[in-house]
Amino acid sequence: MKAVLFEKFQSAPKLVTVDDPTPEPHGVVLRVAATGVCRSDWHGWMGHDSDIDLPHVPGHELAGVVEAVGKDVKKWKVGDKVTVPFICGCGSCSECHSGNQQVCLQQEQPGFTHWGSFAEYVGIHQADLNLVALPETMNFATAASLGCRFATSFRAVVDQGRVSAGQWVAVHGCGGVGLSAVMIASACGANVIGVDLDPAKLTLAKELGAVTVLNGREADVPEAIREITRGGAHVSLDALGHPSTMTNSILCLRPRGKHVQVGLMLGEHAAPTVPMPKIVGQEIELLGSHGMQAHRYGAMLDLVASGKLDPARLVGEQISLVDAPQALMEMDKFRSVGATVITRF
């Protein structure tokens, strides 16, 4: 199969030909129909993820068709149209038994713990636990965004932030995760404030439901949010993953507000300083959010089917596999509006 491979961290990946995967007894092989280019992939290529062994094929945000099925798989057959959370549970640990596969103690992550979806085919572990059936009406480019950015935002807003109608919600960083959060929080009835440095992304945030937006270059973000909300946001999400957006997110909250850390903070940003006096004095909640379990996809897909959520609007440029190395290396430049998706192999 054709695949994008890198042999050294921070060295240009190459399009190569490698052996096709074969399914494990409990797994499947998918023919990849679409896969997103995500900042998490960039972190992996930079060497920020200790799970990656070289040489490596990245890619974790995918949708496709079942091509081959392991002998122990009961729920899936060749030809099924599916996606998968980027965190695949083992099915055996205490967290999986409690329904929290997103923090599985022996989790597998395509594109991190094993070769991923920047390829024509990808192997998926524990298929009966981790695969998600896709509606026939959903195109693959849209479906690919569900596995990471959109599903991650859904859990962050709905399950972790517990956003409700009438609340003020601030979203710091309007990339794929942030724009998804804007749409989802707005669908929950919240008053959403989008924050970014890029006017084009702020324009799209307003189109997706933000009641107002702030350009971080032009405003004291925490002060502006406290003024707009008359006291601070009820829930605030750092959808980028940077010390400045994390700090702004915490400082913009009202007393007893919730900060949800969605963006990864790795490498030199792995141990940021936090404003502890506010956290203690105002009883601020700090919450992490890490993907979403396969069994929670039904709630999200029902909202998509009803028209209340429209992830197709978040799909940006569609590229070919040959363009993927350059797109991956440029993820830290934040040039794209919406999710860049590989759809041609």
mmCIF file of C-alpha atoms in Angstrom:
data_model
loop_
_atom_site.group_PDB
_atom_site.id
_atom_site.type_symbol
_atom_site.label_atom_id
_atom_site.label_comp_id
_atom_site.label_asym_id
_atom_site.label_seq_id
_atom_site.Cartn_x
_atom_site.Cartn_y
_atom_site.Cartn_z
ATOM 1 C CA MET A 1 0.000 0.000 0.000
ATOM 2 C CA LYS A 2 0.959 3.656 -0.331
ATOM 3 C CA ALA A 3 1.668 5.374 2.971
ATOM 4 C CA VAL A 4 3.291 8.510 4.400
ATOM 5 C CA LEU A 5 6.276 7.441 6.508
ATOM 6 C CA PHE A 6 8.834 9.306 8.601
ATOM 7 C CA GLU A 7 12.032 7.677 9.841
ATOM 8 C CA LYS A 8 13.258 10.516 12.057
ATOM 9 C CA PHE A 9 11.370 13.040 14.129
ATOM 10 C CA GLN A 10 11.208 16.491 12.523
ATOM 11 C CA SER A 11 12.562 15.121 9.216
ATOM 12 C CA ALA A 12 10.387 15.348 6.125
ATOM 13 C CA PRO A 13 7.986 12.399 5.786
ATOM 14 C CA LYS A 14 7.951 10.544 2.458
ATOM 15 C CA LEU A 15 5.297 8.818 0.393
ATOM 16 C CA VAL A 16 6.429 5.189 0.156
ATOM 17 C CA THR A 17 5.130 1.699 -0.559
ATOM 18 C CA VAL A 18 4.890 -0.638 2.464
ATOM 19 C CA ASP A 19 3.255 -3.971 3.238
ATOM 20 C CA ASP A 20 -0.524 -4.044 3.647
ATOM 21 C CA PRO A 21 -1.688 -4.642 7.248
ATOM 22 C CA THR A 22 -3.440 -7.850 8.259
ATOM 23 C CA PRO A 23 -6.189 -7.970 10.884
ATOM 24 C CA GLU A 24 -5.529 -9.231 14.385
ATOM 25 C CA PRO A 25 -8.006 -11.871 15.623
ATOM 26 C CA HIS A 26 -10.015 -9.159 17.451
ATOM 27 C CA GLY A 27 -9.410 -6.433 14.850
ATOM 28 C CA VAL A 28 -10.157 -5.304 11.328
ATOM 29 C CA VAL A 29 -8.362 -3.651 8.462
ATOM 30 C CA LEU A 30 -10.044 -0.575 7.005
ATOM 31 C CA ARG A 31 -9.647 0.846 3.554
ATOM 32 C CA VAL A 32 -9.105 4.502 4.372
ATOM 33 C CA ALA A 33 -11.503 6.784 2.500
ATOM 34 C CA ALA A 34 -10.631 10.013 4.339
ATOM 35 C CA THR A 35 -8.292 11.047 7.127
ATOM 36 C CA GLY A 36 -7.775 14.422 8.769
ATOM 37 C CA VAL A 37 -4.471 16.216 9.220
ATOM 38 C CA CYS A 38 -4.516 17.194 12.890
ATOM 39 C CA ARG A 39 -2.200 19.133 15.185
ATOM 40 C CA SER A 40 -1.862 15.954 17.266
ATOM 41 C CA ASP A 41 -0.208 14.354 14.226
ATOM 42 C CA TRP A 42 2.210 17.285 14.145
ATOM 43 C CA HIS A 43 3.037 16.753 17.833
ATOM 44 C CA GLY A 44 3.791 13.104 17.038
ATOM 45 C CA TRP A 45 6.041 14.041 14.118
ATOM 46 C CA MET A 46 7.869 16.559 16.326
ATOM 47 C CA GLY A 47 8.736 13.775 18.795
ATOM 48 C CA HIS A 48 6.444 14.924 21.588
ATOM 49 C CA ASP A 49 4.724 11.527 22.005
ATOM 50 C CA SER A 50 6.656 8.742 23.728
ATOM 51 C CA ASP A 51 4.355 6.039 22.270
ATOM 52 C CA ILE A 52 5.739 6.444 18.752
ATOM 53 C CA ASP A 53 8.374 3.995 17.529
ATOM 54 C CA LEU A 54 10.227 4.764 14.302
ATOM 55 C CA PRO A 55 9.750 4.363 11.402
ATOM 56 C CA HIS A 56 6.164 5.535 11.662
ATOM 57 C CA VAL A 57 2.999 6.196 9.670
ATOM 58 C CA PRO A 58 0.884 8.975 11.281
ATOM 59 C CA GLY A 59 -2.865 9.585 11.068
ATOM 60 C CA HIS A 60 -5.636 9.000 13.601
ATOM 61 C CA GLU A 61 -8.697 10.914 12.405
ATOM 62 C CA LEU A 62 -10.223 8.544 9.873
ATOM 63 C CA ALA A 63 -13.230 7.017 8.174
ATOM 64 C CA GLY A 64 -13.399 4.145 5.742
ATOM 65 C CA VAL A 65 -14.748 0.743 4.809
ATOM 66 C CA VAL A 66 -14.038 -2.608 6.457
ATOM 67 C CA GLU A 67 -11.704 -4.505 4.124
ATOM 68 C CA ALA A 68 -10.759 -7.557 6.239
ATOM 69 C CA VAL A 69 -12.088 -8.996 9.511
ATOM 70 C CA GLY A 70 -10.299 -10.947 12.260
ATOM 71 C CA LYS A 71 -11.619 -14.380 13.190
ATOM 72 C CA ASP A 72 -12.968 -13.278 16.598
ATOM 73 C CA VAL A 73 -14.875 -10.200 15.371
ATOM 74 C CA LYS A 74 -18.656 -10.649 15.639
ATOM 75 C CA LYS A 75 -20.256 -7.252 14.914
ATOM 76 C CA TRP A 76 -18.643 -6.194 11.640
ATOM 77 C CA LYS A 77 -18.315 -7.467 8.091
ATOM 78 C CA VAL A 78 -16.454 -6.533 4.937
ATOM 79 C CA GLY A 79 -18.052 -3.482 3.319
ATOM 80 C CA ASP A 80 -19.295 -1.800 6.508
ATOM 81 C CA LYS A 81 -18.855 1.996 6.502
ATOM 82 C CA VAL A 82 -17.238 3.038 9.790
ATOM 83 C CA THR A 83 -15.191 5.468 11.811
ATOM 84 C CA VAL A 84 -13.291 4.956 15.046
ATOM 85 C CA PRO A 85 -12.366 7.066 18.085
ATOM 86 C CA PHE A 86 -8.708 7.984 18.057
ATOM 87 C CA ILE A 87 -8.428 6.237 21.437
ATOM 88 C CA CYS A 88 -9.265 2.537 21.165
ATOM 89 C CA GLY A 89 -10.029 0.749 24.427
ATOM 90 C CA CYS A 90 -8.636 -2.656 25.360
ATOM 91 C CA GLY A 91 -11.949 -3.888 26.761
ATOM 92 C CA SER A 92 -10.299 -5.524 29.776
ATOM 93 C CA CYS A 93 -9.126 -2.808 32.180
ATOM 94 C CA SER A 94 -11.105 -1.135 34.965
ATOM 95 C CA GLU A 95 -11.691 2.032 32.920
ATOM 96 C CA CYS A 96 -13.072 0.093 29.953
ATOM 97 C CA HIS A 97 -15.325 -1.883 32.306
ATOM 98 C CA SER A 98 -16.702 1.419 33.633
ATOM 99 C CA GLY A 99 -17.418 2.641 30.090
ATOM 100 C CA ASN A 100 -14.514 5.093 29.995
ATOM 101 C CA GLN A 101 -12.535 3.772 27.060
ATOM 102 C CA GLN A 102 -11.255 7.312 26.394
ATOM 103 C CA VAL A 103 -8.880 6.849 29.355
ATOM 104 C CA CYS A 104 -8.231 3.109 28.855
ATOM 105 C CA LEU A 105 -5.175 1.992 30.804
ATOM 106 C CA GLN A 106 -3.872 -0.024 27.821
ATOM 107 C CA GLN A 107 -5.262 2.161 25.062
ATOM 108 C CA GLU A 108 -4.258 1.854 21.433
ATOM 109 C CA GLN A 109 -4.144 4.918 19.203
ATOM 110 C CA PRO A 110 -3.797 4.558 15.429
ATOM 111 C CA GLY A 111 -1.055 6.907 14.329
ATOM 112 C CA PHE A 112 0.630 6.798 17.738
ATOM 113 C CA THR A 113 0.880 3.357 19.355
ATOM 114 C CA HIS A 114 0.823 1.729 15.900
ATOM 115 C CA TRP A 115 0.812 2.790 12.264
ATOM 116 C CA GLY A 116 -2.019 5.109 11.358
ATOM 117 C CA SER A 117 -4.246 6.279 8.549
ATOM 118 C CA PHE A 118 -1.968 8.344 6.295
ATOM 119 C CA ALA A 119 -2.141 5.251 4.124
ATOM 120 C CA GLU A 120 -4.467 3.269 1.915
ATOM 121 C CA TYR A 121 -5.206 0.782 4.726
ATOM 122 C CA VAL A 122 -5.049 0.813 8.529
ATOM 123 C CA GLY A 123 -5.444 -1.852 11.205
ATOM 124 C CA ILE A 124 -7.828 -1.235 14.126
ATOM 125 C CA HIS A 125 -7.751 -3.104 17.447
ATOM 126 C CA GLN A 126 -10.717 -4.546 19.370
ATOM 127 C CA ALA A 127 -13.157 -3.807 16.576
ATOM 128 C CA ASP A 128 -16.309 -4.934 18.399
ATOM 129 C CA LEU A 129 -15.613 -2.383 21.150
ATOM 130 C CA ASN A 130 -14.222 0.506 19.130
ATOM 131 C CA LEU A 131 -15.763 0.754 15.673
ATOM 132 C CA VAL A 132 -18.690 3.112 15.023
ATOM 133 C CA ALA A 133 -21.153 2.604 12.172
ATOM 134 C CA LEU A 134 -21.628 5.635 9.937
ATOM 135 C CA PRO A 135 -24.862 6.809 8.325
ATOM 136 C CA GLU A 136 -24.926 5.988 4.619
ATOM 137 C CA THR A 137 -25.757 9.632 3.908
ATOM 138 C CA MET A 138 -22.601 10.999 5.557
ATOM 139 C CA ASN A 139 -19.657 11.600 3.258
ATOM 140 C CA PHE A 140 -16.247 10.315 4.268
ATOM 141 C CA ALA A 141 -14.579 13.738 4.571
ATOM 142 C CA THR A 142 -17.166 14.772 7.163
ATOM 143 C CA ALA A 143 -16.988 11.407 8.907
ATOM 144 C CA ALA A 144 -13.199 11.628 9.262
ATOM 145 C CA SER A 145 -13.542 14.764 11.395
ATOM 146 C CA LEU A 146 -15.759 12.929 13.897
ATOM 147 C CA GLY A 147 -13.018 10.628 15.160
ATOM 148 C CA CYS A 148 -10.912 13.318 16.789
ATOM 149 C CA ARG A 149 -11.794 17.001 16.575
ATOM 150 C CA PHE A 150 -15.588 16.900 16.565
ATOM 151 C CA ALA A 151 -16.012 13.987 18.985
ATOM 152 C CA THR A 152 -13.359 15.425 21.298
ATOM 153 C CA SER A 153 -15.216 18.739 21.333
ATOM 154 C CA PHE A 154 -18.548 17.005 21.924
ATOM 155 C CA ARG A 155 -17.266 15.274 25.037
ATOM 156 C CA ALA A 156 -15.483 18.432 26.223
ATOM 157 C CA VAL A 157 -18.626 20.579 25.908
ATOM 158 C CA VAL A 158 -21.387 18.107 26.777
ATOM 159 C CA ASP A 159 -19.872 15.507 29.107
ATOM 160 C CA GLN A 160 -17.051 17.406 30.810
ATOM 161 C CA GLY A 161 -18.158 21.033 30.665
ATOM 162 C CA ARG A 162 -21.858 20.091 31.049
ATOM 163 C CA VAL A 163 -22.812 23.195 29.133
ATOM 164 C CA SER A 164 -26.468 24.194 29.412
ATOM 165 C CA ALA A 165 -28.782 26.748 27.827
ATOM 166 C CA GLY A 166 -28.128 30.342 28.807
ATOM 167 C CA GLN A 167 -24.579 29.819 30.023
ATOM 168 C CA TRP A 168 -21.661 31.847 28.719
ATOM 169 C CA VAL A 169 -19.012 29.680 27.074
ATOM 170 C CA ALA A 170 -15.622 30.945 25.891
ATOM 171 C CA VAL A 171 -13.663 28.996 23.265
ATOM 172 C CA HIS A 172 -9.979 29.891 23.010
ATOM 173 C CA GLY A 173 -8.590 28.862 19.624
ATOM 174 C CA CYS A 174 -10.874 28.483 16.612
ATOM 175 C CA GLY A 175 -9.170 25.701 14.715
ATOM 176 C CA GLY A 176 -10.917 22.388 14.076
ATOM 177 C CA VAL A 177 -11.497 21.582 17.751
ATOM 178 C CA GLY A 178 -12.495 25.128 18.661
ATOM 179 C CA LEU A 179 -14.920 25.624 15.785
ATOM 180 C CA SER A 180 -16.498 22.273 16.621
ATOM 181 C CA ALA A 181 -16.889 23.438 20.225
ATOM 182 C CA VAL A 182 -18.482 26.702 19.078
ATOM 183 C CA MET A 183 -21.068 24.800 17.032
ATOM 184 C CA ILE A 184 -21.807 22.237 19.754
ATOM 185 C CA ALA A 185 -22.062 24.737 22.631
ATOM 186 C CA SER A 186 -24.324 26.937 20.522
ATOM 187 C CA ALA A 187 -26.543 23.924 19.781
ATOM 188 C CA CYS A 188 -26.782 23.403 23.557
ATOM 189 C CA GLY A 189 -28.255 26.911 23.857
ATOM 190 C CA ALA A 190 -25.156 28.581 25.275
ATOM 191 C CA ASN A 191 -23.917 32.088 24.494
ATOM 192 C CA VAL A 192 -20.548 31.406 22.885
ATOM 193 C CA ILE A 193 -17.552 33.721 22.607
ATOM 194 C CA GLY A 194 -14.903 32.679 20.078
ATOM 195 C CA VAL A 195 -11.296 33.812 20.543
ATOM 196 C CA ASP A 196 -8.542 33.580 17.941
ATOM 197 C CA LEU A 197 -5.837 35.620 16.195
ATOM 198 C CA ASP A 198 -7.100 34.950 12.657
ATOM 199 C CA PRO A 199 -9.983 37.141 11.401
ATOM 200 C CA ALA A 200 -11.084 34.434 8.921
ATOM 201 C CA LYS A 201 -11.479 31.891 11.715
ATOM 202 C CA LEU A 202 -13.380 34.420 13.822
ATOM 203 C CA THR A 203 -15.736 35.077 10.914
ATOM 204 C CA LEU A 204 -16.424 31.356 10.616
ATOM 205 C CA ALA A 205 -16.952 31.108 14.388
ATOM 206 C CA LYS A 206 -19.718 33.710 14.127
ATOM 207 C CA GLU A 207 -21.275 31.830 11.221
ATOM 208 C CA LEU A 208 -21.265 28.666 13.350
ATOM 209 C CA GLY A 209 -23.096 30.273 16.261
ATOM 210 C CA ALA A 210 -20.762 32.467 18.327
ATOM 211 C CA VAL A 211 -22.659 35.484 19.657
ATOM 212 C CA THR A 212 -19.459 37.501 19.603
ATOM 213 C CA VAL A 213 -15.760 37.012 18.861
ATOM 214 C CA LEU A 214 -12.506 38.478 20.133
ATOM 215 C CA ASN A 215 -9.210 38.920 18.340
ATOM 216 C CA GLY A 216 -6.502 38.039 20.847
ATOM 217 C CA ARG A 217 -4.108 40.516 19.239
ATOM 218 C CA GLU A 218 -6.457 43.404 19.903
ATOM 219 C CA ALA A 219 -7.936 42.735 23.328
ATOM 220 C CA ASP A 220 -7.126 41.831 26.909
ATOM 221 C CA VAL A 221 -9.007 38.562 26.499
ATOM 222 C CA PRO A 222 -9.924 37.730 30.137
ATOM 223 C CA GLU A 223 -10.988 41.299 30.876
ATOM 224 C CA ALA A 224 -13.037 41.553 27.682
ATOM 225 C CA ILE A 225 -14.832 38.275 28.403
ATOM 226 C CA ARG A 226 -15.583 39.254 31.990
ATOM 227 C CA GLU A 227 -17.070 42.523 30.703
ATOM 228 C CA ILE A 228 -19.157 40.900 27.951
ATOM 229 C CA THR A 229 -20.506 38.233 30.307
ATOM 230 C CA ARG A 230 -20.974 40.584 33.273
ATOM 231 C CA GLY A 231 -18.780 38.566 35.581
ATOM 232 C CA GLY A 232 -17.076 35.853 33.566
ATOM 233 C CA ALA A 233 -17.778 32.746 31.543
ATOM 234 C CA HIS A 234 -19.474 29.754 33.147
ATOM 235 C CA VAL A 235 -17.368 27.358 31.055
ATOM 236 C CA SER A 236 -14.186 28.075 29.118
ATOM 237 C CA LEU A 237 -12.237 25.754 26.836
ATOM 238 C CA ASP A 238 -8.625 25.947 25.733
ATOM 239 C CA ALA A 239 -9.045 24.353 22.308
ATOM 240 C CA LEU A 240 -5.504 25.187 21.178
ATOM 241 C CA GLY A 241 -3.137 23.984 23.876
ATOM 242 C CA HIS A 242 -0.762 26.821 24.773
ATOM 243 C CA PRO A 243 0.164 28.444 28.108
ATOM 244 C CA SER A 244 -1.362 31.773 27.036
ATOM 245 C CA THR A 245 -4.708 30.312 25.927
ATOM 246 C CA MET A 246 -4.848 28.097 29.022
ATOM 247 C CA THR A 247 -4.198 31.076 31.300
ATOM 248 C CA ASN A 248 -6.724 33.283 29.495
ATOM 249 C CA SER A 249 -9.292 30.500 29.751
ATOM 250 C CA ILE A 250 -8.873 30.204 33.512
ATOM 251 C CA LEU A 251 -8.751 33.973 34.150
ATOM 252 C CA CYS A 252 -11.911 34.687 32.128
ATOM 253 C CA LEU A 253 -14.118 32.497 34.351
ATOM 254 C CA ARG A 254 -16.628 33.639 36.943
ATOM 255 C CA PRO A 255 -16.401 32.131 40.456
ATOM 256 C CA ARG A 256 -16.987 28.343 40.415
ATOM 257 C CA GLY A 257 -16.564 28.296 36.650
ATOM 258 C CA LYS A 258 -15.171 25.341 34.702
ATOM 259 C CA HIS A 259 -11.983 25.349 32.644
ATOM 260 C CA VAL A 260 -11.764 22.455 30.175
ATOM 261 C CA GLN A 261 -8.328 21.702 28.740
ATOM 262 C CA VAL A 262 -8.858 20.180 25.301
ATOM 263 C CA GLY A 263 -5.775 21.228 23.339
ATOM 264 C CA LEU A 264 -2.703 19.095 23.966
ATOM 265 C CA MET A 265 0.175 20.724 25.834
ATOM 266 C CA LEU A 266 3.328 18.814 25.026
ATOM 267 C CA GLY A 267 7.021 19.435 24.535
ATOM 268 C CA GLU A 268 8.141 22.753 26.032
ATOM 269 C CA HIS A 269 4.546 23.508 27.079
ATOM 270 C CA ALA A 270 3.992 20.270 29.021
ATOM 271 C CA ALA A 271 4.261 21.841 32.498
ATOM 272 C CA PRO A 272 2.738 25.350 32.331
ATOM 273 C CA THR A 273 2.358 27.715 35.257
ATOM 274 C CA VAL A 274 -1.291 28.025 36.344
ATOM 275 C CA PRO A 275 -2.950 30.958 38.183
ATOM 276 C CA MET A 276 -3.502 29.044 41.408
ATOM 277 C CA PRO A 277 -4.753 31.964 43.562
ATOM 278 C CA LYS A 278 -7.826 32.322 41.318
ATOM 279 C CA ILE A 279 -8.344 28.555 41.154
ATOM 280 C CA VAL A 280 -8.373 28.250 44.945
ATOM 281 C CA GLY A 281 -10.013 31.551 45.859
ATOM 282 C CA GLN A 282 -12.863 31.237 43.359
ATOM 283 C CA GLU A 283 -13.198 27.434 43.437
ATOM 284 C CA ILE A 284 -12.466 27.057 39.747
ATOM 285 C CA GLU A 285 -12.805 23.534 38.337
ATOM 286 C CA LEU A 286 -9.998 22.281 36.083
ATOM 287 C CA LEU A 287 -11.090 19.474 33.767
ATOM 288 C CA GLY A 288 -9.219 17.513 31.150
ATOM 289 C CA SER A 289 -10.957 16.090 28.095
ATOM 290 C CA HIS A 290 -9.421 13.323 26.010
ATOM 291 C CA GLY A 291 -11.368 11.996 23.051
ATOM 292 C CA MET A 292 -14.730 10.215 23.359
ATOM 293 C CA GLN A 293 -15.873 6.622 23.751
ATOM 294 C CA ALA A 294 -17.419 4.773 20.813
ATOM 295 C CA HIS A 295 -20.629 4.157 22.785
ATOM 296 C CA ARG A 296 -21.214 7.937 23.085
ATOM 297 C CA TYR A 297 -21.166 8.521 19.318
ATOM 298 C CA GLY A 298 -24.863 7.714 19.031
ATOM 299 C CA ALA A 299 -25.872 10.873 20.915
ATOM 300 C CA MET A 300 -23.662 12.995 18.680
ATOM 301 C CA LEU A 301 -24.797 11.326 15.456
ATOM 302 C CA ASP A 302 -28.459 11.787 16.450
ATOM 303 C CA LEU A 303 -27.860 15.540 16.701
ATOM 304 C CA VAL A 304 -26.174 15.477 13.307
ATOM 305 C CA ALA A 305 -29.128 13.582 11.813
ATOM 306 C CA SER A 306 -31.557 16.104 13.304
ATOM 307 C CA GLY A 307 -29.691 19.010 11.689
ATOM 308 C CA LYS A 308 -28.738 20.633 15.012
ATOM 309 C CA LEU A 309 -25.079 19.853 14.307
ATOM 310 C CA ASP A 310 -23.504 20.084 10.867
ATOM 311 C CA PRO A 311 -19.862 18.907 10.969
ATOM 312 C CA ALA A 312 -19.677 19.117 7.165
ATOM 313 C CA ARG A 313 -19.335 22.893 7.579
ATOM 314 C CA LEU A 314 -16.031 22.363 9.382
ATOM 315 C CA VAL A 315 -14.319 20.527 6.535
ATOM 316 C CA GLY A 316 -11.713 22.776 4.962
ATOM 317 C CA GLU A 317 -9.262 21.902 2.203
ATOM 318 C CA GLN A 318 -9.376 18.377 0.763
ATOM 319 C CA ILE A 319 -5.969 17.151 -0.353
ATOM 320 C CA SER A 320 -4.291 14.040 -1.732
ATOM 321 C CA LEU A 321 -1.970 11.657 0.127
ATOM 322 C CA VAL A 322 0.987 13.039 -1.840
ATOM 323 C CA ASP A 323 0.281 16.470 -0.292
ATOM 324 C CA ALA A 324 0.109 15.109 3.264
ATOM 325 C CA PRO A 325 3.807 15.439 4.232
ATOM 326 C CA GLN A 326 3.813 19.185 3.563
ATOM 327 C CA ALA A 327 0.453 19.684 5.244
ATOM 328 C CA LEU A 328 1.681 17.813 8.324
ATOM 329 C CA MET A 329 4.883 19.816 8.649
ATOM 330 C CA GLU A 330 2.993 23.118 8.364
ATOM 331 C CA MET A 331 0.368 22.376 11.050
ATOM 332 C CA ASP A 332 2.095 24.668 13.538
ATOM 333 C CA LYS A 333 1.570 27.632 11.192
ATOM 334 C CA PHE A 334 -2.252 27.486 11.654
ATOM 335 C CA ARG A 335 -2.907 28.560 8.065
ATOM 336 C CA SER A 336 -5.947 26.412 7.347
ATOM 337 C CA VAL A 337 -9.529 27.380 8.121
ATOM 338 C CA GLY A 338 -11.476 24.281 9.091
ATOM 339 C CA ALA A 339 -10.147 20.730 9.011
ATOM 340 C CA THR A 340 -7.731 19.705 6.254
ATOM 341 C CA VAL A 341 -8.721 16.214 5.095
ATOM 342 C CA ILE A 342 -6.923 13.708 2.866
ATOM 343 C CA THR A 343 -9.532 12.277 0.480
ATOM 344 C CA ARG A 344 -7.451 11.162 -2.509
ATOM 345 C CA PHE A 345 -5.161 8.154 -2.190
#
